[in-house]
Amino acid sequence: MQKKLSAKGQVIVVACAVVLVVALILCVIYLSSGSSAQDVSIKEYALVGKTHEGEYTVSLDLYRLIEDNYLPDITKPEVSENLAAFPDLQILSGIFFDVQFADGLYEISAQLATDKTPQQVDRILKRHGLRLINTTWIWTEEEMLFAYELNRPDVRQLDMREFILLRKDEQGEYDWVGVNHDLLLTATDWALPVNPDLLALHQGYQAIMALGVQMTRIFPSSTDIRYDFETTSSIENSEEILLANGVQLINTVWSWTRAEIDEAFARQPNIDVPQIPTPTPEETEEPTPTPTPEPSESPTPTPSPTVSPTPTATPAPTPTSSPIINSDKENSIKSLQNFDQTAVREAIRSAKEKFYGTRFRSSEVKANYFIVQSTTSAPYVNCFRLVYEIKLSSGTTYLVADIINVHATRKPTADYVFLTEYNSLSAALGTSGFPATQYTSYELTGGSMVFPGAPDTPFNVDGKVIPAAWSSTIVGADTWKVPQTSQYTLLQVLGYARNELFAQAGYDFGRTGTYFTFYNQFRWYVPTGNVTNTQLAAMNATAAKNVTTIAYIETLIKEG
């Protein structure tokens, strides 16, 4: 049988319970008051870096702060993937700094990226034993420089040649190169969190993921081949960001012989190399506020000699004197590879509009030929020809515009253009005046001409045509150097080159169609909604300017 406590024993038990409750209450009050909170000087965890313009930046050394104050390890998945359970870490990870410079002094103040009030933040941190102090301070220029030199980590040099991925096509030729981002991240020796939201806060990680590589095949002779590589980035200051995080990339531009690239391919890790799909633009697609590629185009990549010679058409009279023919045959081009066609097409457009004057309404390029002599007995070295359908105030007509002996460096004017008018399109099409016994004719459907050594795809491993266009200004000449393949016309490739800039700005393409499907497979693409030209210009003036440049070349190809 159990014995009952005596009255005295019961009094003692009740008294102990009361004391315990009071102690707990006092403990809670003590903790809530912050009296037991550990002072954390934010100034001590300020990391000073520099932008590519040389301006100082200040960021928080979050990982050292966590380690010094015995907080949960944010790099562990059980913490980073359940950050809502650690409100103190949520607050600390959102700290950023505002830096103001005036009269030789830097005023630095810590800011909080949170929707909570300062009082709420204080209470949360105090409940977890923390109190932030020294959140605002002033440094002289000498103190700022000292902090920069003190915080600058030892630089780890990484050779870009060791972190690339190569792919071969069915014929055994290398068709693209990309960056092995995972291997490169491992080599940095950074302790990276698993949580994607926290990764976004790590500037070094973002700089690594922005890296790409472009490869160009060069043919110094008929038997030699060289591969030129250049490291690119979709953000401007990636080099400075990496340096601030203790990483320097070396050998970012290099060349390999065929034997050297084969050796690199043999050393490549045995991993699945991403495949770049080859979608065809849809007829109903409306990808951006600017013109889109013609959906009905079908590329004609290979040379097609004329079927039979036809009589030379007599050029129509022009408002100026007789057209000029370049007499410098030695420097007249025999290939359009990497040739800037802008001036040639602008000269033809000028001559066309001058010829028709106020009667002119619009024009559309129906055919484009580049004709090259196949024997030295041919009187001309080359001819660049556009065939137009012209809408006039009086009706429709058809026009053939020729520039003969296009020079490698001299820009032609309207005075170099021969114009011949026809009553029907069938009469205007073709390469009349250039017999197949003396000339080889190439049809440039959609502006395209596929050259020896052309890759299978115009896209790099990140699905981009001109990766540098997001951060560097391009000119018209750059658009004629994009890879031209048998699967796409140049117009279609330029459509992707332009739309990839909108995609990088978050344009969602209505979340349907070819462009959305294509870009949605890449990690860098984060669709957020509609992006107009004006919004793009406010976000990235360089990218907006490049959109205008690409769209202008597209118009030259389509309308002349």
Coordinates of C-alpha atoms in Angstrom, one line a residue:
M1 CA 0.0 0.0 0.0
Q2 CA 1.1 3.5 -0.8
K3 CA 1.6 5.9 2.1
K4 CA 0.1 9.3 1.9
L5 CA 2.3 12.3 2.4
S6 CA 1.9 14.0 5.7
A7 CA 0.5 17.5 5.8
K8 CA 4.0 18.8 6.3
G9 CA 5.3 17.0 3.3
Q10 CA 2.5 18.2 1.1
V11 CA 3.3 21.8 2.1
I12 CA 6.9 21.3 1.1
V13 CA 6.0 19.9 -2.3
V14 CA 3.7 22.8 -3.0
A15 CA 6.3 25.3 -1.9
C16 CA 8.9 23.7 -4.2
A17 CA 6.5 23.8 -7.1
V18 CA 5.8 27.5 -6.5
V19 CA 9.5 28.3 -6.3
L20 CA 10.1 26.4 -9.6
V21 CA 7.3 28.3 -11.4
V22 CA 8.6 31.7 -10.0
A23 CA 12.1 30.8 -11.2
L24 CA 10.9 29.9 -14.7
I25 CA 8.9 33.2 -14.9
L26 CA 11.9 35.2 -13.7
C27 CA 14.1 33.3 -16.3
V28 CA 11.7 34.2 -19.1
I29 CA 11.6 37.8 -18.0
Y30 CA 15.4 37.9 -17.8
L31 CA 15.8 36.4 -21.3
S32 CA 13.1 38.6 -22.8
S33 CA 14.8 41.7 -21.4
G34 CA 17.9 40.9 -23.4
S35 CA 20.1 41.0 -20.2
S36 CA 21.6 37.7 -21.2
A37 CA 22.0 38.5 -24.9
Q38 CA 25.5 38.3 -26.5
D39 CA 26.7 41.6 -28.1
V40 CA 27.5 41.0 -31.8
S41 CA 29.5 43.9 -33.4
I42 CA 28.4 44.0 -37.0
K43 CA 31.4 46.1 -37.8
E44 CA 33.7 43.2 -37.0
Y45 CA 32.0 41.1 -39.7
A46 CA 32.1 43.7 -42.5
L47 CA 33.9 42.4 -45.6
V48 CA 35.2 45.2 -47.9
G49 CA 35.5 44.6 -51.6
K50 CA 35.6 46.6 -54.8
T51 CA 33.5 46.9 -57.9
H52 CA 35.0 46.8 -61.4
E53 CA 34.9 50.6 -61.3
G54 CA 37.0 50.6 -58.2
E55 CA 34.3 51.6 -55.8
Y56 CA 34.2 50.1 -52.3
T57 CA 31.5 47.6 -51.3
V58 CA 30.7 46.2 -47.9
S59 CA 29.1 42.8 -47.3
L60 CA 28.5 40.6 -44.3
D61 CA 30.8 37.7 -43.4
L62 CA 27.8 35.6 -42.5
Y63 CA 29.5 32.3 -42.1
R64 CA 32.1 33.6 -39.7
L65 CA 29.4 35.4 -37.7
I66 CA 27.5 32.1 -37.4
E67 CA 30.6 30.2 -36.4
D68 CA 31.8 32.7 -33.8
N69 CA 28.4 32.8 -32.1
Y70 CA 27.7 29.1 -32.1
L71 CA 24.6 29.4 -34.3
P72 CA 23.2 26.5 -36.3
D73 CA 25.4 25.6 -39.3
I74 CA 23.6 27.2 -42.2
T75 CA 25.5 25.0 -44.7
K76 CA 23.8 21.9 -43.5
P77 CA 20.7 20.8 -45.4
E78 CA 18.6 20.3 -42.2
V79 CA 19.2 24.0 -41.4
S80 CA 19.2 25.6 -44.9
E81 CA 16.2 23.7 -46.1
N82 CA 14.2 24.6 -43.0
L83 CA 15.3 28.2 -42.5
A84 CA 11.8 29.2 -41.2
A85 CA 12.6 27.3 -38.1
F86 CA 15.6 29.5 -37.5
P87 CA 14.3 33.1 -37.5
D88 CA 17.6 34.5 -36.1
L89 CA 19.4 33.1 -39.2
Q90 CA 16.8 34.4 -41.5
I91 CA 17.4 37.9 -40.1
L92 CA 21.2 37.7 -40.1
S93 CA 21.3 36.3 -43.7
G94 CA 19.3 39.4 -44.9
I95 CA 21.8 42.0 -43.6
F96 CA 23.3 44.3 -46.3
F97 CA 25.2 47.6 -46.1
D98 CA 24.6 51.1 -47.4
V99 CA 27.8 53.0 -48.1
Q100 CA 27.9 56.7 -48.5
F101 CA 31.1 58.7 -49.2
A102 CA 31.4 62.5 -48.5
D103 CA 34.3 64.8 -47.5
G104 CA 36.8 61.9 -47.5
L105 CA 34.7 59.8 -45.1
Y106 CA 32.7 56.6 -45.6
E107 CA 29.5 56.3 -43.6
I108 CA 28.5 52.6 -43.4
S109 CA 25.2 51.4 -42.1
A110 CA 23.8 47.9 -41.8
Q111 CA 20.3 47.4 -43.3
L112 CA 17.8 44.6 -42.9
A113 CA 16.1 42.9 -45.8
T114 CA 12.9 42.0 -43.8
D115 CA 9.3 43.1 -43.5
K116 CA 9.6 43.1 -39.7
T117 CA 10.0 46.3 -37.6
P118 CA 13.3 47.0 -35.8
Q119 CA 11.6 46.3 -32.5
Q120 CA 10.4 42.9 -33.8
V121 CA 13.9 42.1 -35.0
D122 CA 15.4 43.1 -31.7
R123 CA 13.0 40.8 -29.8
I124 CA 13.6 37.8 -32.1
L125 CA 17.4 38.2 -31.8
K126 CA 17.2 38.6 -28.0
R127 CA 15.2 35.5 -27.6
H128 CA 18.1 33.7 -29.3
G129 CA 20.7 35.4 -27.1
L130 CA 21.9 38.0 -29.7
R131 CA 22.0 41.8 -29.7
L132 CA 23.4 43.7 -32.7
I133 CA 25.7 46.6 -31.9
N134 CA 28.0 48.9 -34.0
T135 CA 25.5 48.7 -37.0
T136 CA 26.5 52.2 -38.2
W137 CA 30.0 53.6 -38.2
I138 CA 32.4 56.0 -40.1
W139 CA 35.8 55.1 -41.7
T140 CA 38.4 57.3 -43.2
E141 CA 39.8 56.5 -46.6
E142 CA 42.8 54.9 -44.9
E143 CA 40.7 52.8 -42.7
M144 CA 38.6 51.6 -45.6
L145 CA 41.7 50.7 -47.6
F146 CA 43.1 48.8 -44.5
A147 CA 39.8 46.9 -44.1
Y148 CA 39.9 46.0 -47.8
E149 CA 43.4 44.7 -47.7
L150 CA 42.7 42.9 -44.4
N151 CA 39.6 41.1 -45.6
R152 CA 40.9 40.3 -49.0
P153 CA 41.3 36.5 -49.0
D154 CA 44.2 34.5 -50.4
V155 CA 43.5 34.2 -54.1
R156 CA 43.1 30.7 -55.5
Q157 CA 44.0 30.5 -59.2
L158 CA 41.9 28.2 -61.4
D159 CA 42.8 27.4 -65.0
M160 CA 39.7 27.7 -67.2
R161 CA 41.1 25.1 -69.6
E162 CA 40.5 22.5 -66.9
F163 CA 36.8 23.2 -66.4
I164 CA 35.3 22.9 -69.8
L165 CA 32.9 20.4 -71.4
L166 CA 33.3 19.4 -75.0
R167 CA 30.9 17.6 -77.3
K168 CA 31.4 15.8 -80.6
D169 CA 28.8 15.4 -83.4
E170 CA 28.2 12.2 -85.3
Q171 CA 31.0 13.0 -87.7
G172 CA 33.5 13.3 -84.8
E173 CA 33.7 17.1 -85.0
Y174 CA 33.5 19.4 -81.9
D175 CA 30.3 21.3 -82.2
W176 CA 30.2 23.3 -78.9
V177 CA 32.0 23.8 -75.6
G178 CA 30.6 24.7 -72.2
V179 CA 31.7 25.3 -68.6
N180 CA 31.7 22.4 -66.1
H181 CA 30.1 24.6 -63.4
D182 CA 29.9 21.8 -60.8
L183 CA 33.6 20.9 -61.0
L184 CA 34.5 24.6 -61.0
L185 CA 32.4 25.2 -57.9
T186 CA 34.1 22.3 -56.2
A187 CA 37.5 23.7 -57.0
T188 CA 36.7 27.0 -55.4
D189 CA 36.5 25.2 -52.0
W190 CA 33.6 27.4 -50.9
A191 CA 31.2 26.1 -48.3
L192 CA 28.0 26.6 -50.1
P193 CA 24.5 26.3 -48.6
V194 CA 22.0 23.9 -50.2
N195 CA 19.0 26.2 -49.9
P196 CA 18.6 28.0 -53.3
D197 CA 17.5 31.2 -51.6
L198 CA 20.8 31.3 -49.7
L199 CA 22.8 30.4 -52.8
A200 CA 21.3 33.5 -54.5
L201 CA 23.0 35.6 -51.7
H202 CA 26.4 34.1 -52.6
Q203 CA 27.9 36.4 -55.2
G204 CA 30.7 34.1 -56.0
Y205 CA 28.3 31.3 -56.8
Q206 CA 26.3 33.6 -59.1
A207 CA 29.6 34.7 -60.9
I208 CA 30.6 31.1 -61.5
M209 CA 27.1 30.2 -62.9
A210 CA 27.3 33.2 -65.2
L211 CA 30.4 31.9 -67.0
G212 CA 30.4 30.5 -70.5
V213 CA 32.9 29.7 -73.2
Q214 CA 32.8 30.4 -76.9
M215 CA 34.7 28.3 -79.4
T216 CA 35.7 29.3 -83.0
R217 CA 37.2 27.0 -85.5
I218 CA 39.9 28.6 -87.6
F219 CA 41.3 27.2 -90.8
P220 CA 44.9 28.6 -91.3
S221 CA 45.3 26.3 -94.3
S222 CA 43.5 23.6 -96.2
T223 CA 45.0 20.9 -93.9
D224 CA 45.3 22.7 -90.5
I225 CA 42.6 23.6 -88.0
R226 CA 42.8 25.6 -84.8
Y227 CA 40.2 26.0 -82.1
D228 CA 40.1 29.4 -80.4
F229 CA 38.4 29.7 -77.0
E230 CA 37.2 32.7 -75.1
T231 CA 35.6 32.8 -71.6
T232 CA 32.4 34.9 -71.4
S233 CA 30.1 36.0 -68.6
S234 CA 26.5 37.2 -68.5
I235 CA 27.4 39.7 -65.8
E236 CA 29.8 42.6 -66.1
N237 CA 31.9 42.3 -63.0
S238 CA 32.3 38.6 -62.6
E239 CA 36.1 38.8 -62.4
E240 CA 36.0 41.3 -59.5
I241 CA 33.4 39.3 -57.7
L242 CA 35.4 36.1 -57.9
L243 CA 38.6 37.9 -56.7
A244 CA 36.6 39.2 -53.7
N245 CA 35.7 35.6 -53.0
G246 CA 39.3 34.4 -53.3
V247 CA 39.2 33.0 -56.8
Q248 CA 41.1 34.2 -59.9
L249 CA 40.5 32.6 -63.3
I250 CA 43.6 32.2 -65.5
N251 CA 43.9 31.2 -69.2
T252 CA 40.5 32.6 -70.0
V253 CA 41.5 33.0 -73.7
W254 CA 43.4 30.2 -75.4
S255 CA 43.9 28.2 -78.6
W256 CA 44.2 24.4 -79.2
T257 CA 45.3 22.4 -82.1
R258 CA 43.2 19.3 -83.1
A259 CA 45.6 17.1 -81.1
E260 CA 45.3 19.3 -78.0
I261 CA 41.5 19.4 -78.1
D262 CA 41.4 15.7 -78.5
E263 CA 43.6 15.3 -75.5
A264 CA 41.3 17.6 -73.5
F265 CA 38.3 15.6 -74.6
A266 CA 39.9 12.4 -73.5
R267 CA 40.5 13.9 -70.0
Q268 CA 36.9 15.0 -69.7
P269 CA 34.9 13.5 -66.8
N270 CA 32.5 10.8 -67.8
I271 CA 29.3 12.8 -67.3
D272 CA 26.3 13.5 -69.4
V273 CA 26.9 16.6 -71.5
P274 CA 23.7 18.7 -71.9
Q275 CA 22.1 18.5 -75.3
I276 CA 20.9 21.6 -77.0
P277 CA 17.5 21.0 -78.7
T278 CA 16.8 22.5 -82.1
P279 CA 13.3 23.9 -82.0
T280 CA 11.7 25.6 -85.0
P281 CA 10.0 28.9 -84.4
E282 CA 6.2 28.6 -84.4
E283 CA 4.1 30.7 -86.8
T284 CA 1.9 32.1 -84.1
E285 CA 4.8 32.9 -81.7
E286 CA 5.0 36.6 -80.5
P287 CA 8.1 36.4 -78.3
T288 CA 8.9 40.1 -77.8
P289 CA 7.7 43.6 -78.5
T290 CA 10.2 43.7 -81.4
P291 CA 10.1 41.8 -84.7
T292 CA 10.4 38.0 -84.6
P293 CA 12.0 35.6 -87.1
E294 CA 10.0 34.7 -90.2
P295 CA 8.5 31.3 -89.4
S296 CA 8.1 30.1 -92.9
E297 CA 11.8 30.3 -93.8
S298 CA 13.6 27.1 -94.8
P299 CA 17.4 27.3 -94.9
T300 CA 19.3 26.6 -98.1
P301 CA 22.8 26.1 -96.7
T302 CA 24.7 24.6 -99.5
P303 CA 26.0 26.2 -102.7
S304 CA 23.7 25.8 -105.7
P305 CA 25.2 26.6 -109.1
T306 CA 22.8 28.2 -111.6
V307 CA 21.1 25.7 -113.9
S308 CA 21.9 27.4 -117.1
P309 CA 23.2 30.8 -118.3
T310 CA 20.5 33.4 -119.1
P311 CA 20.8 36.6 -121.0
T312 CA 22.1 39.6 -119.2
A313 CA 19.3 42.0 -118.2
T314 CA 19.8 45.6 -119.0
P315 CA 20.0 47.7 -115.8
A316 CA 17.2 50.1 -115.3
P317 CA 18.2 53.8 -115.4
T318 CA 18.9 55.3 -112.0
P319 CA 18.6 58.9 -110.9
T320 CA 22.4 59.2 -110.6
S321 CA 25.1 58.5 -113.1
S322 CA 26.0 55.0 -114.3
P323 CA 26.7 52.7 -111.3
I324 CA 30.4 52.2 -110.3
I325 CA 32.1 48.8 -110.4
N326 CA 35.0 48.3 -108.0
S327 CA 38.1 47.8 -110.1
D328 CA 40.2 46.4 -107.2
K329 CA 39.6 42.7 -108.0
E330 CA 42.5 41.5 -105.9
N331 CA 40.7 42.7 -102.7
S332 CA 37.2 41.7 -103.8
I333 CA 35.8 39.1 -101.5
K334 CA 35.1 35.5 -102.5
S335 CA 33.4 34.5 -99.3
L336 CA 30.9 36.1 -96.9
Q337 CA 32.3 34.3 -93.9
N338 CA 32.6 36.9 -91.1
F339 CA 32.0 39.6 -93.6
D340 CA 30.0 42.6 -92.3
Q341 CA 27.1 42.9 -94.8
T342 CA 25.6 45.9 -93.2
A343 CA 27.1 48.6 -95.5
V344 CA 26.3 46.6 -98.6
R345 CA 22.6 46.2 -97.7
E346 CA 22.4 49.8 -96.6
A347 CA 23.8 51.0 -99.9
I348 CA 21.2 48.9 -101.8
R349 CA 18.4 50.2 -99.6
S350 CA 19.5 53.8 -100.2
A351 CA 19.6 53.2 -104.0
K352 CA 16.2 51.5 -104.0
E353 CA 14.5 54.3 -102.1
K354 CA 16.2 57.0 -104.1
F355 CA 15.1 55.3 -107.4
Y356 CA 11.4 55.2 -106.5
G357 CA 11.3 58.4 -104.5
T358 CA 7.8 59.4 -103.1
R359 CA 6.2 56.5 -104.9
F360 CA 7.9 54.0 -102.5
R361 CA 5.7 52.4 -99.8
S362 CA 7.5 49.2 -98.7
S363 CA 9.7 46.4 -99.8
E364 CA 10.3 42.7 -99.0
V365 CA 13.4 40.7 -99.9
K366 CA 12.2 37.6 -101.9
A367 CA 15.7 36.2 -102.7
N368 CA 19.3 36.9 -101.9
Y369 CA 22.3 35.6 -103.8
F370 CA 26.0 35.8 -103.5
I371 CA 27.7 35.0 -106.8
V372 CA 31.4 34.2 -107.1
Q373 CA 33.6 33.6 -110.1
S374 CA 34.7 30.0 -110.5
T375 CA 37.2 30.7 -113.3
T376 CA 39.7 33.6 -113.7
S377 CA 38.2 34.2 -117.2
A378 CA 35.0 35.5 -115.5
P379 CA 34.8 39.3 -115.9
Y380 CA 33.8 39.9 -112.3
V381 CA 35.0 38.5 -109.0
N382 CA 31.6 38.6 -107.2
C383 CA 28.1 40.0 -107.1
F384 CA 25.8 40.6 -104.2
R385 CA 22.2 40.5 -105.3
L386 CA 18.9 41.2 -103.7
V387 CA 15.5 40.5 -105.3
Y388 CA 12.7 42.6 -104.0
E389 CA 8.9 42.8 -104.1
I390 CA 8.2 46.6 -104.1
K391 CA 5.0 48.2 -103.0
L392 CA 4.5 51.5 -104.7
S393 CA 1.7 54.1 -104.6
S394 CA 0.8 52.8 -108.1
G395 CA 1.0 49.1 -107.4
T396 CA 3.5 46.2 -107.1
T397 CA 6.7 45.8 -109.0
Y398 CA 9.8 43.6 -108.7
L399 CA 13.4 44.8 -108.5
V400 CA 16.9 43.2 -108.8
A401 CA 19.7 45.1 -107.0
D402 CA 23.3 44.2 -107.7
I403 CA 26.7 45.3 -106.3
I404 CA 29.5 44.0 -108.4
N405 CA 33.0 43.2 -107.0
V406 CA 32.2 43.8 -103.3
H407 CA 35.4 45.0 -101.7
A408 CA 36.8 43.5 -98.5
T409 CA 37.2 46.8 -96.7
R410 CA 35.7 49.7 -98.8
K411 CA 32.1 50.5 -98.0
P412 CA 29.9 50.9 -101.1
T413 CA 27.4 53.6 -101.6
A414 CA 24.2 53.9 -103.6
D415 CA 26.4 54.8 -106.6
Y416 CA 27.7 51.2 -106.7
V417 CA 24.2 49.6 -107.1
F418 CA 22.8 48.3 -110.4
L419 CA 19.0 48.3 -110.5
T420 CA 16.8 46.2 -112.9
E421 CA 13.0 46.3 -112.8
Y422 CA 10.7 43.4 -113.7
N423 CA 7.0 42.9 -114.1
S424 CA 6.9 39.5 -112.3
L425 CA 8.7 37.8 -109.5
S426 CA 9.5 34.7 -111.6
A427 CA 11.3 36.9 -114.1
A428 CA 13.3 38.6 -111.3
L429 CA 14.4 35.5 -109.5
G430 CA 17.6 33.7 -110.3
T431 CA 21.1 34.8 -111.2
S432 CA 20.8 36.1 -114.7
G433 CA 23.9 37.6 -116.2
F434 CA 26.2 35.2 -114.4
P435 CA 26.6 31.9 -116.4
A436 CA 27.1 28.7 -114.5
T437 CA 30.2 28.0 -116.6
Q438 CA 32.0 31.0 -115.0
Y439 CA 30.2 31.5 -111.6
T440 CA 29.0 29.6 -108.6
S441 CA 25.8 31.0 -107.0
Y442 CA 24.9 30.7 -103.4
E443 CA 21.3 31.4 -102.2
L444 CA 21.2 33.2 -98.8
T445 CA 17.8 32.2 -97.5
G446 CA 17.0 34.3 -94.5
G447 CA 20.5 35.9 -94.8
S448 CA 22.2 32.5 -94.2
M449 CA 25.2 31.0 -95.8
V450 CA 26.8 27.9 -94.2
F451 CA 30.5 27.9 -94.2
P452 CA 33.1 25.0 -93.9
G453 CA 33.5 24.0 -90.3
A454 CA 30.1 25.4 -89.2
P455 CA 28.8 24.0 -85.9
D456 CA 25.7 21.9 -85.7
T457 CA 24.0 24.4 -83.5
P458 CA 24.2 28.2 -83.1
F459 CA 23.8 27.9 -79.3
N460 CA 26.4 27.5 -76.6
V461 CA 25.8 25.1 -73.7
D462 CA 23.7 27.7 -71.9
G463 CA 21.4 28.1 -74.9
K464 CA 22.7 31.5 -75.9
V465 CA 23.8 32.9 -79.3
I466 CA 25.7 36.0 -78.2
P467 CA 26.4 35.6 -74.4
A468 CA 28.4 38.8 -74.2
A469 CA 25.4 40.9 -75.4
W470 CA 24.0 41.1 -71.9
S471 CA 27.0 43.0 -70.6
S472 CA 28.9 44.4 -73.6
T473 CA 27.8 46.6 -76.5
I474 CA 27.7 44.8 -79.8
V475 CA 27.8 46.3 -83.3
G476 CA 26.3 45.3 -86.6
A477 CA 29.4 43.4 -87.6
D478 CA 29.0 41.1 -84.6
T479 CA 25.6 39.9 -85.8
W480 CA 27.1 38.5 -89.1
K481 CA 29.6 36.4 -87.1
V482 CA 27.0 34.4 -85.2
P483 CA 27.2 30.6 -86.1
Q484 CA 25.2 29.8 -89.2
T485 CA 24.0 26.3 -89.4
S486 CA 22.0 24.1 -91.7
Q487 CA 19.2 23.9 -89.1
Y488 CA 18.5 27.6 -88.8
T489 CA 18.4 30.6 -91.1
L490 CA 20.4 33.7 -89.9
L491 CA 17.1 35.4 -89.3
Q492 CA 16.0 32.7 -86.9
V493 CA 19.3 32.7 -85.1
L494 CA 19.1 36.5 -84.7
G495 CA 15.6 36.1 -83.3
Y496 CA 17.1 33.9 -80.6
A497 CA 20.0 36.3 -80.1
R498 CA 17.5 39.1 -79.4
N499 CA 15.1 37.1 -77.4
E500 CA 17.8 35.7 -75.1
L501 CA 18.3 39.3 -73.8
F502 CA 14.6 39.5 -72.9
A503 CA 14.8 36.0 -71.4
Q504 CA 17.7 37.1 -69.1
A505 CA 15.5 40.0 -68.0
G506 CA 12.8 37.6 -66.9
Y507 CA 10.4 37.9 -69.9
D508 CA 8.0 34.9 -69.7
F509 CA 6.9 34.8 -73.3
G510 CA 3.4 34.2 -72.1
R511 CA 4.7 30.9 -70.6
T512 CA 3.9 29.2 -73.9
G513 CA 5.5 28.6 -77.3
T514 CA 8.9 27.8 -78.6
Y515 CA 11.0 30.5 -76.9
F516 CA 9.6 29.8 -73.4
T517 CA 10.0 26.0 -73.8
F518 CA 13.6 26.5 -75.1
Y519 CA 14.8 28.9 -72.4
N520 CA 12.9 27.2 -69.6
Q521 CA 15.4 24.2 -69.6
F522 CA 18.3 26.4 -68.4
R523 CA 19.0 27.3 -64.8
W524 CA 19.7 30.9 -65.6
Y525 CA 16.2 31.5 -66.9
V526 CA 13.8 32.8 -64.2
P527 CA 10.6 34.0 -65.9
T528 CA 8.9 36.8 -64.0
G529 CA 6.4 38.3 -66.4
N530 CA 6.2 40.8 -69.3
V531 CA 9.2 42.9 -70.1
T532 CA 8.8 45.8 -72.5
N533 CA 11.7 47.5 -74.4
T534 CA 11.4 50.4 -71.9
Q535 CA 11.6 48.2 -68.9
L536 CA 14.6 46.4 -70.4
A537 CA 16.3 49.7 -71.0
A538 CA 15.7 50.7 -67.3
M539 CA 17.1 47.3 -66.2
N540 CA 20.0 47.0 -68.5
A541 CA 20.7 49.8 -71.0
T542 CA 23.5 47.8 -72.7
A543 CA 21.1 44.9 -73.4
A544 CA 18.4 47.2 -74.7
K545 CA 20.8 48.9 -77.1
N546 CA 21.9 45.5 -78.4
V547 CA 18.3 44.5 -78.9
T548 CA 17.9 47.6 -81.2
T549 CA 21.1 46.6 -83.1
I550 CA 20.0 43.1 -83.7
A551 CA 16.5 44.1 -84.7
Y552 CA 17.9 46.6 -87.2
I553 CA 20.0 43.8 -88.9
E554 CA 16.8 41.6 -89.0
T555 CA 15.0 44.4 -90.8
L556 CA 17.8 44.8 -93.3
I557 CA 17.6 41.1 -94.1
K558 CA 13.8 41.0 -94.4
E559 CA 13.0 44.3 -95.9
G560 CA 16.3 45.5 -97.3

